[in-house]
């Protein structure tokens, strides 16, 4: 019977994007960012396009064809302006490709060479007090994670994401009620490895608190504020529980799967 380490190494080989896949994704992202910059100059728009999400952090798993590009606008723009201008810039960058989607702002989703590229407008912020939409935090999340990763941790995150997918617990959408990609990244940064997380999760009880940035002096206050099976205080925003979407069912399923896997 293969050891825990052998199983993990075999899985890691399967879920790590090939150099060719990685190069193609980054080339598309770089090309779109360059075009956004060119189009912004033509329209005299002050934006900073940036790659965010798992591709930017190099924590994506093979077969995940998503590329997230944020168009970061200064606070001097209005809420409506960044939606309208963001769409115009994205359409010009893609040469007219893509369909308009709706969240807090309209944004563009385009299929480019087999990858789903999303162009999302947001406001530039330095801390959560400046937030005008929930996506404004995303560039800060990307920066926080990137600053704390090395190649080993990237592999451990890929193992955790693959494990979550395997047990049907990956994703913060309502229909899943599971672990988001950002939550997986924070858990590995906190515990140091996939194996350590699985072992420590066996000790969790509903209401378990993880506060990476130590925003709170003790764990009682976040328990009272958030009241959820797992509380992971966002290191960027102390008023946000990164695990808010996690249901008790998925919390228990993850712990049961961890016990069975160890």
PDB file of N, CA and C in Angstrom, residues 67-158:
ATOM      1  N   UNK A  67      -8.786  32.716 -16.181  1.00  0.00           N
ATOM      2  CA  UNK A  67      -7.825  33.820 -16.055  1.00  0.00           C
ATOM      3  C   UNK A  67      -8.598  35.044 -15.559  1.00  0.00           C
ATOM      4  N   UNK A  68      -8.196  35.594 -14.416  1.00  0.00           N
ATOM      5  CA  UNK A  68      -8.895  36.742 -13.822  1.00  0.00           C
ATOM      6  C   UNK A  68      -8.027  37.988 -13.934  1.00  0.00           C
ATOM      7  N   UNK A  69      -8.533  38.963 -14.675  1.00  0.00           N
ATOM      8  CA  UNK A  69      -7.812  40.223 -14.842  1.00  0.00           C
ATOM      9  C   UNK A  69      -8.660  41.345 -14.255  1.00  0.00           C
ATOM     10  N   UNK A  70      -8.099  42.057 -13.296  1.00  0.00           N
ATOM     11  CA  UNK A  70      -8.806  43.172 -12.666  1.00  0.00           C
ATOM     12  C   UNK A  70      -8.310  44.482 -13.253  1.00  0.00           C
ATOM     13  N   UNK A  71      -9.262  45.372 -13.501  1.00  0.00           N
ATOM     14  CA  UNK A  71      -8.943  46.720 -13.968  1.00  0.00           C
ATOM     15  C   UNK A  71      -9.115  47.639 -12.755  1.00  0.00           C
ATOM     16  N   UNK A  72      -8.003  48.066 -12.183  1.00  0.00           N
ATOM     17  CA  UNK A  72      -8.025  48.808 -10.918  1.00  0.00           C
ATOM     18  C   UNK A  72      -8.097  50.305 -11.211  1.00  0.00           C
ATOM     19  N   UNK A  73      -9.197  50.912 -10.776  1.00  0.00           N
ATOM     20  CA  UNK A  73      -9.452  52.339 -11.017  1.00  0.00           C
ATOM     21  C   UNK A  73      -9.154  53.154  -9.767  1.00  0.00           C
ATOM     22  N   UNK A  74      -8.660  54.381  -9.945  1.00  0.00           N
ATOM     23  CA  UNK A  74      -8.490  55.280  -8.789  1.00  0.00           C
ATOM     24  C   UNK A  74      -9.845  55.607  -8.168  1.00  0.00           C
ATOM     25  N   UNK A  75      -9.817  56.038  -6.911  1.00  0.00           N
ATOM     26  CA  UNK A  75     -11.043  56.378  -6.192  1.00  0.00           C
ATOM     27  C   UNK A  75     -11.767  57.588  -6.796  1.00  0.00           C
ATOM     28  N   UNK A  76     -11.080  58.340  -7.648  1.00  0.00           N
ATOM     29  CA  UNK A  76     -11.689  59.534  -8.239  1.00  0.00           C
ATOM     30  C   UNK A  76     -12.812  59.201  -9.227  1.00  0.00           C
ATOM     31  N   UNK A  77     -12.868  57.966  -9.704  1.00  0.00           N
ATOM     32  CA  UNK A  77     -13.938  57.548 -10.608  1.00  0.00           C
ATOM     33  C   UNK A  77     -15.198  57.219  -9.808  1.00  0.00           C
ATOM     34  N   UNK A  78     -16.353  57.357 -10.452  1.00  0.00           N
ATOM     35  CA  UNK A  78     -17.607  56.996  -9.799  1.00  0.00           C
ATOM     36  C   UNK A  78     -17.867  55.501  -9.968  1.00  0.00           C
ATOM     37  N   UNK A  79     -18.824  54.996  -9.187  1.00  0.00           N
ATOM     38  CA  UNK A  79     -19.200  53.585  -9.244  1.00  0.00           C
ATOM     39  C   UNK A  79     -19.666  53.211 -10.654  1.00  0.00           C
ATOM     40  N   UNK A  80     -20.519  54.040 -11.249  1.00  0.00           N
ATOM     41  CA  UNK A  80     -21.038  53.760 -12.594  1.00  0.00           C
ATOM     42  C   UNK A  80     -19.949  53.870 -13.652  1.00  0.00           C
ATOM     43  N   UNK A  81     -19.049  54.827 -13.480  1.00  0.00           N
ATOM     44  CA  UNK A  81     -17.991  55.045 -14.474  1.00  0.00           C
ATOM     45  C   UNK A  81     -17.111  53.810 -14.633  1.00  0.00           C
ATOM     46  N   UNK A  82     -16.737  53.180 -13.531  1.00  0.00           N
ATOM     47  CA  UNK A  82     -15.801  52.059 -13.667  1.00  0.00           C
ATOM     48  C   UNK A  82     -16.480  50.850 -14.318  1.00  0.00           C
ATOM     49  N   UNK A  83     -17.807  50.727 -14.128  1.00  0.00           N
ATOM     50  CA  UNK A  83     -18.529  49.658 -14.796  1.00  0.00           C
ATOM     51  C   UNK A  83     -18.589  49.878 -16.296  1.00  0.00           C
ATOM     52  N   UNK A  84     -18.989  51.076 -16.691  1.00  0.00           N
ATOM     53  CA  UNK A  84     -19.122  51.403 -18.117  1.00  0.00           C
ATOM     54  C   UNK A  84     -17.770  51.417 -18.826  1.00  0.00           C
ATOM     55  N   UNK A  85     -16.803  52.078 -18.211  1.00  0.00           N
ATOM     56  CA  UNK A  85     -15.484  52.190 -18.833  1.00  0.00           C
ATOM     57  C   UNK A  85     -14.761  50.847 -18.834  1.00  0.00           C
ATOM     58  N   UNK A  86     -14.938  50.078 -17.765  1.00  0.00           N
ATOM     59  CA  UNK A  86     -14.324  48.756 -17.706  1.00  0.00           C
ATOM     60  C   UNK A  86     -14.800  47.863 -18.834  1.00  0.00           C
ATOM     61  N   UNK A  87     -16.104  47.870 -19.089  1.00  0.00           N
ATOM     62  CA  UNK A  87     -16.655  47.069 -20.192  1.00  0.00           C
ATOM     63  C   UNK A  87     -16.109  47.524 -21.540  1.00  0.00           C
ATOM     64  N   UNK A  88     -16.066  48.838 -21.731  1.00  0.00           N
ATOM     65  CA  UNK A  88     -15.572  49.371 -23.007  1.00  0.00           C
ATOM     66  C   UNK A  88     -14.114  48.971 -23.246  1.00  0.00           C
ATOM     67  N   UNK A  89     -13.289  49.100 -22.209  1.00  0.00           N
ATOM     68  CA  UNK A  89     -11.871  48.749 -22.340  1.00  0.00           C
ATOM     69  C   UNK A  89     -11.698  47.248 -22.602  1.00  0.00           C
ATOM     70  N   UNK A  90     -12.468  46.439 -21.888  1.00  0.00           N
ATOM     71  CA  UNK A  90     -12.352  44.985 -22.039  1.00  0.00           C
ATOM     72  C   UNK A  90     -12.766  44.560 -23.449  1.00  0.00           C
ATOM     73  N   UNK A  91     -13.862  45.134 -23.951  1.00  0.00           N
ATOM     74  CA  UNK A  91     -14.309  44.781 -25.306  1.00  0.00           C
ATOM     75  C   UNK A  91     -13.264  45.170 -26.347  1.00  0.00           C
ATOM     76  N   UNK A  92     -12.651  46.323 -26.157  1.00  0.00           N
ATOM     77  CA  UNK A  92     -11.626  46.763 -27.107  1.00  0.00           C
ATOM     78  C   UNK A  92     -10.386  45.886 -27.004  1.00  0.00           C
ATOM     79  N   UNK A  93     -10.054  45.453 -25.802  1.00  0.00           N
ATOM     80  CA  UNK A  93      -8.876  44.598 -25.612  1.00  0.00           C
ATOM     81  C   UNK A  93      -9.067  43.228 -26.254  1.00  0.00           C
ATOM     82  N   UNK A  94     -10.292  42.714 -26.213  1.00  0.00           N
ATOM     83  CA  UNK A  94     -10.555  41.377 -26.774  1.00  0.00           C
ATOM     84  C   UNK A  94     -10.933  41.424 -28.254  1.00  0.00           C
ATOM     85  N   UNK A  95     -11.033  42.630 -28.809  1.00  0.00           N
ATOM     86  CA  UNK A  95     -11.452  42.746 -30.197  1.00  0.00           C
ATOM     87  C   UNK A  95     -12.924  42.429 -30.377  1.00  0.00           C
ATOM     88  N   UNK A  96     -13.718  42.713 -29.338  1.00  0.00           N
ATOM     89  CA  UNK A  96     -15.159  42.494 -29.432  1.00  0.00           C
ATOM     90  C   UNK A  96     -15.633  41.155 -28.918  1.00  0.00           C
ATOM     91  N   UNK A  97     -14.718  40.303 -28.484  1.00  0.00           N
ATOM     92  CA  UNK A  97     -15.107  38.997 -27.954  1.00  0.00           C
ATOM     93  C   UNK A  97     -15.723  39.144 -26.561  1.00  0.00           C
ATOM     94  N   UNK A  98     -16.539  38.172 -26.189  1.00  0.00           N
ATOM     95  CA  UNK A  98     -17.004  38.097 -24.805  1.00  0.00           C
ATOM     96  C   UNK A  98     -18.442  38.512 -24.598  1.00  0.00           C
ATOM     97  N   UNK A  99     -18.964  38.113 -23.437  1.00  0.00           N
ATOM     98  CA  UNK A  99     -20.331  38.430 -23.058  1.00  0.00           C
ATOM     99  C   UNK A  99     -20.339  39.204 -21.750  1.00  0.00           C
ATOM    100  N   UNK A 100     -21.250  40.150 -21.662  1.00  0.00           N
ATOM    101  CA  UNK A 100     -21.388  40.953 -20.448  1.00  0.00           C
ATOM    102  C   UNK A 100     -22.016  40.117 -19.337  1.00  0.00           C
ATOM    103  N   UNK A 101     -21.420  40.189 -18.151  1.00  0.00           N
ATOM    104  CA  UNK A 101     -21.939  39.501 -16.967  1.00  0.00           C
ATOM    105  C   UNK A 101     -22.259  40.561 -15.912  1.00  0.00           C
ATOM    106  N   UNK A 102     -23.001  40.146 -14.887  1.00  0.00           N
ATOM    107  CA  UNK A 102     -23.382  41.112 -13.857  1.00  0.00           C
ATOM    108  C   UNK A 102     -23.038  40.603 -12.463  1.00  0.00           C
ATOM    109  N   UNK A 103     -22.403  41.465 -11.681  1.00  0.00           N
ATOM    110  CA  UNK A 103     -22.199  41.254 -10.248  1.00  0.00           C
ATOM    111  C   UNK A 103     -22.482  42.621  -9.626  1.00  0.00           C
ATOM    112  N   UNK A 104     -21.608  43.127  -8.793  1.00  0.00           N
ATOM    113  CA  UNK A 104     -21.808  44.500  -8.298  1.00  0.00           C
ATOM    114  C   UNK A 104     -21.575  45.501  -9.424  1.00  0.00           C
ATOM    115  N   UNK A 105     -20.619  45.175 -10.305  1.00  0.00           N
ATOM    116  CA  UNK A 105     -20.394  45.936 -11.530  1.00  0.00           C
ATOM    117  C   UNK A 105     -20.624  44.984 -12.702  1.00  0.00           C
ATOM    118  N   UNK A 106     -20.997  45.517 -13.865  1.00  0.00           N
ATOM    119  CA  UNK A 106     -20.947  44.659 -15.053  1.00  0.00           C
ATOM    120  C   UNK A 106     -19.488  44.328 -15.363  1.00  0.00           C
ATOM    121  N   UNK A 107     -19.243  43.127 -15.891  1.00  0.00           N
ATOM    122  CA  UNK A 107     -17.886  42.763 -16.273  1.00  0.00           C
ATOM    123  C   UNK A 107     -17.964  41.900 -17.519  1.00  0.00           C
ATOM    124  N   UNK A 108     -16.827  41.641 -18.136  1.00  0.00           N
ATOM    125  CA  UNK A 108     -16.793  40.893 -19.396  1.00  0.00           C
ATOM    126  C   UNK A 108     -16.153  39.530 -19.189  1.00  0.00           C
ATOM    127  N   UNK A 109     -16.785  38.510 -19.778  1.00  0.00           N
ATOM    128  CA  UNK A 109     -16.217  37.151 -19.771  1.00  0.00           C
ATOM    129  C   UNK A 109     -16.023  36.726 -21.215  1.00  0.00           C
ATOM    130  N   UNK A 110     -14.802  36.372 -21.569  1.00  0.00           N
ATOM    131  CA  UNK A 110     -14.493  36.005 -22.950  1.00  0.00           C
ATOM    132  C   UNK A 110     -13.742  34.688 -23.006  1.00  0.00           C
ATOM    133  N   UNK A 111     -14.009  33.893 -24.023  1.00  0.00           N
ATOM    134  CA  UNK A 111     -13.254  32.669 -24.253  1.00  0.00           C
ATOM    135  C   UNK A 111     -12.128  32.977 -25.229  1.00  0.00           C
ATOM    136  N   UNK A 112     -10.906  32.834 -24.754  1.00  0.00           N
ATOM    137  CA  UNK A 112      -9.734  33.150 -25.574  1.00  0.00           C
ATOM    138  C   UNK A 112      -8.800  31.952 -25.583  1.00  0.00           C
ATOM    139  N   UNK A 113      -8.695  31.332 -26.739  1.00  0.00           N
ATOM    140  CA  UNK A 113      -7.805  30.179 -26.934  1.00  0.00           C
ATOM    141  C   UNK A 113      -8.030  29.082 -25.887  1.00  0.00           C
ATOM    142  N   UNK A 114      -9.305  28.842 -25.585  1.00  0.00           N
ATOM    143  CA  UNK A 114      -9.639  27.768 -24.642  1.00  0.00           C
ATOM    144  C   UNK A 114      -9.652  28.173 -23.180  1.00  0.00           C
ATOM    145  N   UNK A 115      -9.278  29.398 -22.881  1.00  0.00           N
ATOM    146  CA  UNK A 115      -9.300  29.904 -21.503  1.00  0.00           C
ATOM    147  C   UNK A 115     -10.475  30.863 -21.321  1.00  0.00           C
ATOM    148  N   UNK A 116     -11.098  30.813 -20.146  1.00  0.00           N
ATOM    149  CA  UNK A 116     -12.149  31.767 -19.806  1.00  0.00           C
ATOM    150  C   UNK A 116     -11.504  32.948 -19.097  1.00  0.00           C
ATOM    151  N   UNK A 117     -11.519  34.092 -19.768  1.00  0.00           N
ATOM    152  CA  UNK A 117     -10.875  35.295 -19.227  1.00  0.00           C
ATOM    153  C   UNK A 117     -11.959  36.256 -18.742  1.00  0.00           C
ATOM    154  N   UNK A 118     -11.862  36.657 -17.486  1.00  0.00           N
ATOM    155  CA  UNK A 118     -12.809  37.618 -16.927  1.00  0.00           C
ATOM    156  C   UNK A 118     -12.100  38.945 -16.676  1.00  0.00           C
ATOM    157  N   UNK A 119     -12.746  40.010 -17.133  1.00  0.00           N
ATOM    158  CA  UNK A 119     -12.222  41.364 -16.964  1.00  0.00           C
ATOM    159  C   UNK A 119     -13.139  42.081 -15.972  1.00  0.00           C
ATOM    160  N   UNK A 120     -12.630  42.348 -14.780  1.00  0.00           N
ATOM    161  CA  UNK A 120     -13.460  42.862 -13.686  1.00  0.00           C
ATOM    162  C   UNK A 120     -12.949  44.227 -13.222  1.00  0.00           C
ATOM    163  N   UNK A 121     -13.830  45.237 -13.182  1.00  0.00           N
ATOM    164  CA  UNK A 121     -13.401  46.544 -12.661  1.00  0.00           C
ATOM    165  C   UNK A 121     -13.464  46.577 -11.134  1.00  0.00           C
ATOM    166  N   UNK A 122     -12.548  47.307 -10.523  1.00  0.00           N
ATOM    167  CA  UNK A 122     -12.585  47.498  -9.076  1.00  0.00           C
ATOM    168  C   UNK A 122     -11.913  48.823  -8.736  1.00  0.00           C
ATOM    169  N   UNK A 123     -12.058  49.224  -7.478  1.00  0.00           N
ATOM    170  CA  UNK A 123     -11.405  50.454  -7.004  1.00  0.00           C
ATOM    171  C   UNK A 123     -10.089  50.124  -6.311  1.00  0.00           C
ATOM    172  N   UNK A 124      -9.146  51.003  -6.460  1.00  0.00           N
ATOM    173  CA  UNK A 124      -7.864  50.858  -5.762  1.00  0.00           C
ATOM    174  C   UNK A 124      -8.064  51.197  -4.287  1.00  0.00           C
ATOM    175  N   UNK A 125      -7.652  50.282  -3.416  1.00  0.00           N
ATOM    176  CA  UNK A 125      -7.740  50.543  -1.972  1.00  0.00           C
ATOM    177  C   UNK A 125      -6.440  50.122  -1.292  1.00  0.00           C
ATOM    178  N   UNK A 126      -6.185  50.722  -0.154  1.00  0.00           N
ATOM    179  CA  UNK A 126      -5.044  50.329   0.674  1.00  0.00           C
ATOM    180  C   UNK A 126      -5.499  49.545   1.897  1.00  0.00           C
ATOM    181  N   UNK A 127      -6.746  49.793   2.323  1.00  0.00           N
ATOM    182  CA  UNK A 127      -7.303  49.029   3.442  1.00  0.00           C
ATOM    183  C   UNK A 127      -8.814  48.959   3.258  1.00  0.00           C
ATOM    184  N   UNK A 128      -9.485  48.020   3.967  1.00  0.00           N
ATOM    185  CA  UNK A 128     -10.918  47.775   3.753  1.00  0.00           C
ATOM    186  C   UNK A 128     -11.829  48.972   3.995  1.00  0.00           C
ATOM    187  N   UNK A 129     -11.382  49.950   4.774  1.00  0.00           N
ATOM    188  CA  UNK A 129     -12.226  51.120   5.046  1.00  0.00           C
ATOM    189  C   UNK A 129     -12.521  51.905   3.766  1.00  0.00           C
ATOM    190  N   UNK A 130     -11.695  51.700   2.733  1.00  0.00           N
ATOM    191  CA  UNK A 130     -11.877  52.411   1.465  1.00  0.00           C
ATOM    192  C   UNK A 130     -12.739  51.645   0.471  1.00  0.00           C
ATOM    193  N   UNK A 131     -13.174  50.446   0.834  1.00  0.00           N
ATOM    194  CA  UNK A 131     -13.921  49.593  -0.077  1.00  0.00           C
ATOM    195  C   UNK A 131     -15.224  50.219  -0.537  1.00  0.00           C
ATOM    196  N   UNK A 132     -15.490  50.074  -1.848  1.00  0.00           N
ATOM    197  CA  UNK A 132     -16.775  50.512  -2.392  1.00  0.00           C
ATOM    198  C   UNK A 132     -17.502  49.341  -3.049  1.00  0.00           C
ATOM    199  N   UNK A 133     -16.811  48.228  -3.228  1.00  0.00           N
ATOM    200  CA  UNK A 133     -17.443  46.976  -3.672  1.00  0.00           C
ATOM    201  C   UNK A 133     -16.603  45.822  -3.128  1.00  0.00           C
ATOM    202  N   UNK A 134     -17.225  44.655  -3.000  1.00  0.00           N
ATOM    203  CA  UNK A 134     -16.544  43.533  -2.340  1.00  0.00           C
ATOM    204  C   UNK A 134     -15.310  43.065  -3.102  1.00  0.00           C
ATOM    205  N   UNK A 135     -15.296  43.242  -4.437  1.00  0.00           N
ATOM    206  CA  UNK A 135     -14.136  42.783  -5.209  1.00  0.00           C
ATOM    207  C   UNK A 135     -12.912  43.659  -5.012  1.00  0.00           C
ATOM    208  N   UNK A 136     -13.080  44.825  -4.389  1.00  0.00           N
ATOM    209  CA  UNK A 136     -11.945  45.727  -4.177  1.00  0.00           C
ATOM    210  C   UNK A 136     -10.847  45.069  -3.336  1.00  0.00           C
ATOM    211  N   UNK A 137     -11.238  44.082  -2.513  1.00  0.00           N
ATOM    212  CA  UNK A 137     -10.256  43.389  -1.663  1.00  0.00           C
ATOM    213  C   UNK A 137      -9.347  42.446  -2.465  1.00  0.00           C
ATOM    214  N   UNK A 138      -9.831  41.986  -3.601  1.00  0.00           N
ATOM    215  CA  UNK A 138      -9.161  40.881  -4.305  1.00  0.00           C
ATOM    216  C   UNK A 138      -7.687  41.152  -4.609  1.00  0.00           C
ATOM    217  N   UNK A 139      -7.309  42.325  -5.141  1.00  0.00           N
ATOM    218  CA  UNK A 139      -5.876  42.560  -5.351  1.00  0.00           C
ATOM    219  C   UNK A 139      -5.060  42.454  -4.061  1.00  0.00           C
ATOM    220  N   UNK A 140      -5.649  42.880  -2.928  1.00  0.00           N
ATOM    221  CA  UNK A 140      -4.945  42.773  -1.648  1.00  0.00           C
ATOM    222  C   UNK A 140      -4.803  41.309  -1.228  1.00  0.00           C
ATOM    223  N   UNK A 141      -5.841  40.502  -1.491  1.00  0.00           N
ATOM    224  CA  UNK A 141      -5.756  39.066  -1.215  1.00  0.00           C
ATOM    225  C   UNK A 141      -4.626  38.433  -2.021  1.00  0.00           C
ATOM    226  N   UNK A 142      -4.571  38.778  -3.303  1.00  0.00           N
ATOM    227  CA  UNK A 142      -3.534  38.216  -4.171  1.00  0.00           C
ATOM    228  C   UNK A 142      -2.150  38.579  -3.652  1.00  0.00           C
ATOM    229  N   UNK A 143      -1.971  39.836  -3.291  1.00  0.00           N
ATOM    230  CA  UNK A 143      -0.664  40.288  -2.788  1.00  0.00           C
ATOM    231  C   UNK A 143      -0.308  39.586  -1.479  1.00  0.00           C
ATOM    232  N   UNK A 144      -1.284  39.471  -0.568  1.00  0.00           N
ATOM    233  CA  UNK A 144      -1.045  38.827   0.733  1.00  0.00           C
ATOM    234  C   UNK A 144      -0.551  37.392   0.541  1.00  0.00           C
ATOM    235  N   UNK A 145      -1.238  36.644  -0.300  1.00  0.00           N
ATOM    236  CA  UNK A 145      -0.870  35.239  -0.502  1.00  0.00           C
ATOM    237  C   UNK A 145       0.484  35.122  -1.210  1.00  0.00           C
ATOM    238  N   UNK A 146       0.681  35.888  -2.271  1.00  0.00           N
ATOM    239  CA  UNK A 146       1.938  35.798  -3.027  1.00  0.00           C
ATOM    240  C   UNK A 146       3.157  36.066  -2.149  1.00  0.00           C
ATOM    241  N   UNK A 147       3.012  37.010  -1.229  1.00  0.00           N
ATOM    242  CA  UNK A 147       4.144  37.372  -0.356  1.00  0.00           C
ATOM    243  C   UNK A 147       4.523  36.255   0.613  1.00  0.00           C
ATOM    244  N   UNK A 148       3.637  35.284   0.786  1.00  0.00           N
ATOM    245  CA  UNK A 148       3.862  34.231   1.791  1.00  0.00           C
ATOM    246  C   UNK A 148       4.087  32.849   1.192  1.00  0.00           C
ATOM    247  N   UNK A 149       4.157  32.760  -0.119  1.00  0.00           N
ATOM    248  CA  UNK A 149       4.285  31.453  -0.764  1.00  0.00           C
ATOM    249  C   UNK A 149       5.714  31.146  -1.185  1.00  0.00           C
ATOM    250  N   UNK A 150       6.021  29.852  -1.196  1.00  0.00           N
ATOM    251  CA  UNK A 150       7.211  29.342  -1.873  1.00  0.00           C
ATOM    252  C   UNK A 150       6.750  28.157  -2.719  1.00  0.00           C
ATOM    253  N   UNK A 151       7.668  27.532  -3.451  1.00  0.00           N
ATOM    254  CA  UNK A 151       7.264  26.451  -4.357  1.00  0.00           C
ATOM    255  C   UNK A 151       6.635  25.277  -3.612  1.00  0.00           C
ATOM    256  N   UNK A 152       7.145  24.980  -2.422  1.00  0.00           N
ATOM    257  CA  UNK A 152       6.596  23.868  -1.639  1.00  0.00           C
ATOM    258  C   UNK A 152       5.154  24.146  -1.242  1.00  0.00           C
ATOM    259  N   UNK A 153       4.883  25.341  -0.738  1.00  0.00           N
ATOM    260  CA  UNK A 153       3.528  25.690  -0.314  1.00  0.00           C
ATOM    261  C   UNK A 153       2.561  25.698  -1.497  1.00  0.00           C
ATOM    262  N   UNK A 154       3.032  26.119  -2.666  1.00  0.00           N
ATOM    263  CA  UNK A 154       2.168  26.083  -3.858  1.00  0.00           C
ATOM    264  C   UNK A 154       1.711  24.652  -4.139  1.00  0.00           C
ATOM    265  N   UNK A 155       2.620  23.704  -3.991  1.00  0.00           N
ATOM    266  CA  UNK A 155       2.276  22.304  -4.182  1.00  0.00           C
ATOM    267  C   UNK A 155       1.283  21.816  -3.143  1.00  0.00           C
ATOM    268  N   UNK A 156       1.485  22.231  -1.894  1.00  0.00           N
ATOM    269  CA  UNK A 156       0.573  21.824  -0.818  1.00  0.00           C
ATOM    270  C   UNK A 156      -0.837  22.384  -1.054  1.00  0.00           C
ATOM    271  N   UNK A 157      -0.904  23.603  -1.559  1.00  0.00           N
ATOM    272  CA  UNK A 157      -2.203  24.210  -1.879  1.00  0.00           C
ATOM    273  C   UNK A 157      -2.879  23.442  -3.008  1.00  0.00           C
ATOM    274  N   UNK A 158      -2.120  23.061  -4.011  1.00  0.00           N
ATOM    275  CA  UNK A 158      -2.703  22.277  -5.111  1.00  0.00           C
ATOM    276  C   UNK A 158      -3.245  20.942  -4.607  1.00  0.00           C
TER     277      UNK A 158
END
